[in-house]
Coordinates of C-alpha atoms in Angstrom, one line a residue:
X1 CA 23.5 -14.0 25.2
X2 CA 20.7 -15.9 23.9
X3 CA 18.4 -13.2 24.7
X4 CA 20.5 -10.5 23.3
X5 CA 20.7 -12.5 20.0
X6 CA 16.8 -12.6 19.7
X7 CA 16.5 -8.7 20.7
X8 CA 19.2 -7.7 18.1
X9 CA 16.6 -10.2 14.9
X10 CA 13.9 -8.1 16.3
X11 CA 15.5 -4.7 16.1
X12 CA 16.2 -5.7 12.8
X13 CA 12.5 -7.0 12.1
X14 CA 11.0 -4.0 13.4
X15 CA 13.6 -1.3 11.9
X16 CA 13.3 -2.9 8.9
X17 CA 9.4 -2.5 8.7
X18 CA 10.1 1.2 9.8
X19 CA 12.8 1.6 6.9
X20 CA 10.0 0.0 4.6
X21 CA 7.5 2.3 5.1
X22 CA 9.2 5.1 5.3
X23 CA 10.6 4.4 1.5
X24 CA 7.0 4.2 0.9
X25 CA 6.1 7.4 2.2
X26 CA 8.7 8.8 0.7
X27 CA 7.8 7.0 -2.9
X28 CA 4.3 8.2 -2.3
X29 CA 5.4 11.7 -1.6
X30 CA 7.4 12.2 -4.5
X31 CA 4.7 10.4 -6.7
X32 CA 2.3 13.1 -5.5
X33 CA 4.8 15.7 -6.2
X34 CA 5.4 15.0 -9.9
X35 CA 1.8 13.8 -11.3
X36 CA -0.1 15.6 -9.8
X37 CA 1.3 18.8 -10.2
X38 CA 0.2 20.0 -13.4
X39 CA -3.3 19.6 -12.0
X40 CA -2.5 21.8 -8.9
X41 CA -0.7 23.6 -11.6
X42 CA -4.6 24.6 -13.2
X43 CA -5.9 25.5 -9.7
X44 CA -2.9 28.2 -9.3
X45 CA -4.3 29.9 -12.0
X46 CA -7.1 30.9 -10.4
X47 CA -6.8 34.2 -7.6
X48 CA -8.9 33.0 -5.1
X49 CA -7.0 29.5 -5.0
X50 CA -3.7 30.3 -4.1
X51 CA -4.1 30.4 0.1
X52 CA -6.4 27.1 -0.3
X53 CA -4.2 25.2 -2.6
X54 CA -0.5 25.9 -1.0
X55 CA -2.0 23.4 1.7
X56 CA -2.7 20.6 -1.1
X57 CA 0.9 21.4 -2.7
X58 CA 2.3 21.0 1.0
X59 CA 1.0 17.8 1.7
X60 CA 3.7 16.1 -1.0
X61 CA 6.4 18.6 0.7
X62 CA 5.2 17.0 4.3
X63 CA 5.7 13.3 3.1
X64 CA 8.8 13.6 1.9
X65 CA 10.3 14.7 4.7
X66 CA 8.4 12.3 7.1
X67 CA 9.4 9.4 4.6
X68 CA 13.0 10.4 4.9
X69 CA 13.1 10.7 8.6
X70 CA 11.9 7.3 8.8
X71 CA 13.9 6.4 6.5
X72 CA 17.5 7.2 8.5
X73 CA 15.6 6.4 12.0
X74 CA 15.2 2.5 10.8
X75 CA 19.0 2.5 9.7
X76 CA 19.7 4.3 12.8
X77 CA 17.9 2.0 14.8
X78 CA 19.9 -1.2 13.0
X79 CA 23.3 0.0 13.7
X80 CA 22.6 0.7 17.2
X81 CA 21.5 -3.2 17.7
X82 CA 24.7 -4.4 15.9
X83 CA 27.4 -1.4 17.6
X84 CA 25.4 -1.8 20.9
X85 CA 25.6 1.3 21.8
X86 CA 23.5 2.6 24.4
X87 CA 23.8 6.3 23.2
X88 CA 22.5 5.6 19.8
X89 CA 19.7 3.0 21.2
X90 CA 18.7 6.4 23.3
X91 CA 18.8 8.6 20.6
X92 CA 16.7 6.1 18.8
X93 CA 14.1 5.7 21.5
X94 CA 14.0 9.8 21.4
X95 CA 13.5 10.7 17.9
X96 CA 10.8 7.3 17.2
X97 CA 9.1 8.8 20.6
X98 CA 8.7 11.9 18.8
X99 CA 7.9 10.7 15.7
X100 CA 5.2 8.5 17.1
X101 CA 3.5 11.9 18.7
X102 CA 3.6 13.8 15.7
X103 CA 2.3 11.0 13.7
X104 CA -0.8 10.9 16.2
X105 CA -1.1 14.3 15.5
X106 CA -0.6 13.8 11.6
X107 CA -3.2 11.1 11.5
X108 CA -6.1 14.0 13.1
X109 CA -4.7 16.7 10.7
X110 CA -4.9 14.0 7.7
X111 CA -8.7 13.1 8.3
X112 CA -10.0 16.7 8.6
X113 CA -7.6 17.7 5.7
X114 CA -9.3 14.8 3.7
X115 CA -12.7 16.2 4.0
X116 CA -11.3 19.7 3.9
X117 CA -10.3 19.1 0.5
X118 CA -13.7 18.2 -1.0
X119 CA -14.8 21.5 0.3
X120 CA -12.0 23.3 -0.8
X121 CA -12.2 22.3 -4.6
X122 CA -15.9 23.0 -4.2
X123 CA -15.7 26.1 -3.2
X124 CA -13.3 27.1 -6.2
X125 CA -16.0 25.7 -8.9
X126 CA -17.5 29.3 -10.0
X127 CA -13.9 30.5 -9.8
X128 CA -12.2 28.0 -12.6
X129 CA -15.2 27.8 -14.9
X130 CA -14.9 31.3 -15.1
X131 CA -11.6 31.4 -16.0
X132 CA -12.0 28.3 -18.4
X133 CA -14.4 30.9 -20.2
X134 CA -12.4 33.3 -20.5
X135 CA -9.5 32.1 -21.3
X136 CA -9.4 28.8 -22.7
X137 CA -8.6 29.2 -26.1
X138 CA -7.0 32.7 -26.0
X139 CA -4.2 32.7 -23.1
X140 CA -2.0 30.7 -24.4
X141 CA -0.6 29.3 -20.7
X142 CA -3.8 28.7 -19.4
X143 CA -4.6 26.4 -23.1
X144 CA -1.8 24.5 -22.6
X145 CA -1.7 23.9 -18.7
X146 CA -5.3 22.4 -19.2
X147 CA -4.6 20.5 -22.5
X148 CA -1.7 18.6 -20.6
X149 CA -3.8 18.0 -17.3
X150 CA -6.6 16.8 -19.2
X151 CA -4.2 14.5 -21.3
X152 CA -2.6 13.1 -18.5
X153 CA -5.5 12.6 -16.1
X154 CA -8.0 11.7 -18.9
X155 CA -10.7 14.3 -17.3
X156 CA -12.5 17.1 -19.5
X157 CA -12.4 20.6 -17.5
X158 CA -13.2 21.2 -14.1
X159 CA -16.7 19.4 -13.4
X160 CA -17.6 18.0 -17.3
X161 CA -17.7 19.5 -20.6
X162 CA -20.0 21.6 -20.6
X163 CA -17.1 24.0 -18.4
X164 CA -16.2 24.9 -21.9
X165 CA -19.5 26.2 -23.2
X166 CA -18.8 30.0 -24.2
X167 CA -15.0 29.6 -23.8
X168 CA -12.8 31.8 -26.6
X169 CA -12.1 28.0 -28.3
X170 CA -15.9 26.9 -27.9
X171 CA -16.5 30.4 -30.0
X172 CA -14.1 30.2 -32.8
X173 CA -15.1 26.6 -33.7
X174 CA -19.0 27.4 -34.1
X175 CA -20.0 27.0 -30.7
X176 CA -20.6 22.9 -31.1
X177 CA -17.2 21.7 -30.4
X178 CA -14.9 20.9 -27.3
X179 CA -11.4 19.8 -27.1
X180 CA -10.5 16.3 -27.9
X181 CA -9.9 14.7 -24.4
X182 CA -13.9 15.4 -23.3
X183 CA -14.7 12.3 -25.8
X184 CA -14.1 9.2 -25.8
X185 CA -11.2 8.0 -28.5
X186 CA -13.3 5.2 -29.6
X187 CA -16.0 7.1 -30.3
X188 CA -14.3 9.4 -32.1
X189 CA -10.6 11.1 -33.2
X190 CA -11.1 13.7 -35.3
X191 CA -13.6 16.3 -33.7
X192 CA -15.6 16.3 -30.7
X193 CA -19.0 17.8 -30.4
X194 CA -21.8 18.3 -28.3
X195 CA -23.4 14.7 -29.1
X196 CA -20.1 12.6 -29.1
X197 CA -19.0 14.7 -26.0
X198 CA -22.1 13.6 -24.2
X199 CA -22.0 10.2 -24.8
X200 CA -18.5 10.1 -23.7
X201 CA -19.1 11.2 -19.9
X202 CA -15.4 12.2 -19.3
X203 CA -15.3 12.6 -15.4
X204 CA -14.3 16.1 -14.7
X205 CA -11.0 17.0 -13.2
X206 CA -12.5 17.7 -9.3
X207 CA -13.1 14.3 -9.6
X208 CA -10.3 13.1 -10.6
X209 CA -8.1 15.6 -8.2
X210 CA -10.5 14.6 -5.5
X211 CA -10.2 10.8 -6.0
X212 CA -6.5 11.3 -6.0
X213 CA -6.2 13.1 -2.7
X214 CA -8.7 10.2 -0.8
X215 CA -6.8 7.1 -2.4
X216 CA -3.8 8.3 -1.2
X217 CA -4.7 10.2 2.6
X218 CA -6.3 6.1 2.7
X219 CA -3.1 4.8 1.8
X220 CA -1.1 6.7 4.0
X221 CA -3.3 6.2 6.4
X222 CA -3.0 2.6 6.5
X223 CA 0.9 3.2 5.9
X224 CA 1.3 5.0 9.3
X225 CA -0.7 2.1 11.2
X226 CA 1.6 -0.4 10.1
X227 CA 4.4 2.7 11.2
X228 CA 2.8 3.1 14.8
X229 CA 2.9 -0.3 15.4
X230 CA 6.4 -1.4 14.7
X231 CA 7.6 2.0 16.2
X232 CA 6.0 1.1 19.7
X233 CA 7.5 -2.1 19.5
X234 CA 11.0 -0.9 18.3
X235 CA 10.8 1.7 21.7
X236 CA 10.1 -1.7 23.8
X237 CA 12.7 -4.0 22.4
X238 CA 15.3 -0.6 22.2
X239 CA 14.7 0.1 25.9
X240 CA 15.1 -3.5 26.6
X241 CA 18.3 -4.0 24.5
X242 CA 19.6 -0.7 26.1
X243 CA 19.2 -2.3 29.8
X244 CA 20.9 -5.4 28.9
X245 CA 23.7 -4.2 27.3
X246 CA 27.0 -5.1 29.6
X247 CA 25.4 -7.4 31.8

């Protein structure tokens, strides 16, 4: 009875770290999904991107759903400790078992992805300058999409400013001005030229988008260690629990 007692706490403890992290994912997942879509938003307007980028907009797709499975697994996993019932201990054991496998293979796909990435928004360089200078400052969608990532990411174009050399709005303003987020605000507020734009050293957006997708590939990372780990242990105690139960 004793023993039971102590398995049912550790379901618990162990479910509940599973619940946790899932939530986490899940946060993580969404979080990816809403800010950083305008920036994907930029790279979609490009007609090489498209087959390259659909894997970075899949990513945020791929941790919600993994959050959410975990999610209902760690409340599954709690009410089969408290019911004691050996068909939904089982059906625990199953789905963590094939969680844990596809998290092994997640955790391969997520390291090559990571430096896939860098060579991916590398590749696309030639590709958004180019449309920066064609467009910026004369299509009206592409204007706006980058005014709102640059505003919300604090970055100026795609590598610095100098992305927006020859650019429609670089034209009409004399050819010695840049938009307003590739300085620095405390340098200046009202215009931004060549000199205050080179003081400033705005990092680009690849940096930024690229920074983003490695601080988050090492947090999930680290999220799915701490997952692994209380999932082998959850299988151990579940199997254990699932022997005992009605003797």
């Amino acid at each position: 009875m004793c023993c039971s007692g102590f398995l049912k706490i550790m379901m618990f403890i162990f479910n509940g770290g599973i619940f946790v992290a899932g939530a986490a994912i899940l946060g993580v997942g969404i979080w990816v999904k809403v800010d950083a879509g305008s920036l994907l938003d930029v790279l979609h307007t490009i007609d090489n991107a498209a087959s390259g980028i659909s894997q970075l907009v899949n990513v945020s797709y791929l941790l919600i759903a993994l959050g959410v499975v975990l999610v209902v697994i760690g409340f599954l996993g709690c009410c089969g400790a408290i019911r004691e019932s050996r068909c939904m201990l089982l059906t625990f054991f199953s789905i963590v078992l094939i969680i844990f496998l596809a998290e092994v293979a997640g955790a391969v796909v997520l390291l090559v992805f990571k430096d896939l990435a860098k060579d991916l928004l590398s590749a696309l360089e030639k590709d958004v300058i180019k449309s920066i200078r064609e467009d910026y400052g004369k299509d009206e969608g592409v204007t706006s999409l980058w005014n709102a990532t640059m505003e919300e990411f604090h970055c100026c174009g795609y590598k610095n400013y100098t992305d927006f050399d020859f650019s429609p709005f670089y034209n009409e303003h004399g050819g010695n001005f840049y938009p307003l987020t590739c300085c620095n605000a405390t340098i200046t507020k009202a215009t931004c030229n060549t000199t205050t734009a080179e003081s400033s050293m705005i990092d680009g957006c690849f940096d930024t988008l690229l920074k983003l997708i490695e601080d988050n590939a090492v947090i999930i990372a680290a999220v799915a260690l701490g997952i692994a780990a209380f999932e082998i242990a959850a299988m151990v105690v579940s199997m254990v629990l699932y022997k005992n139960i009605g003797k």
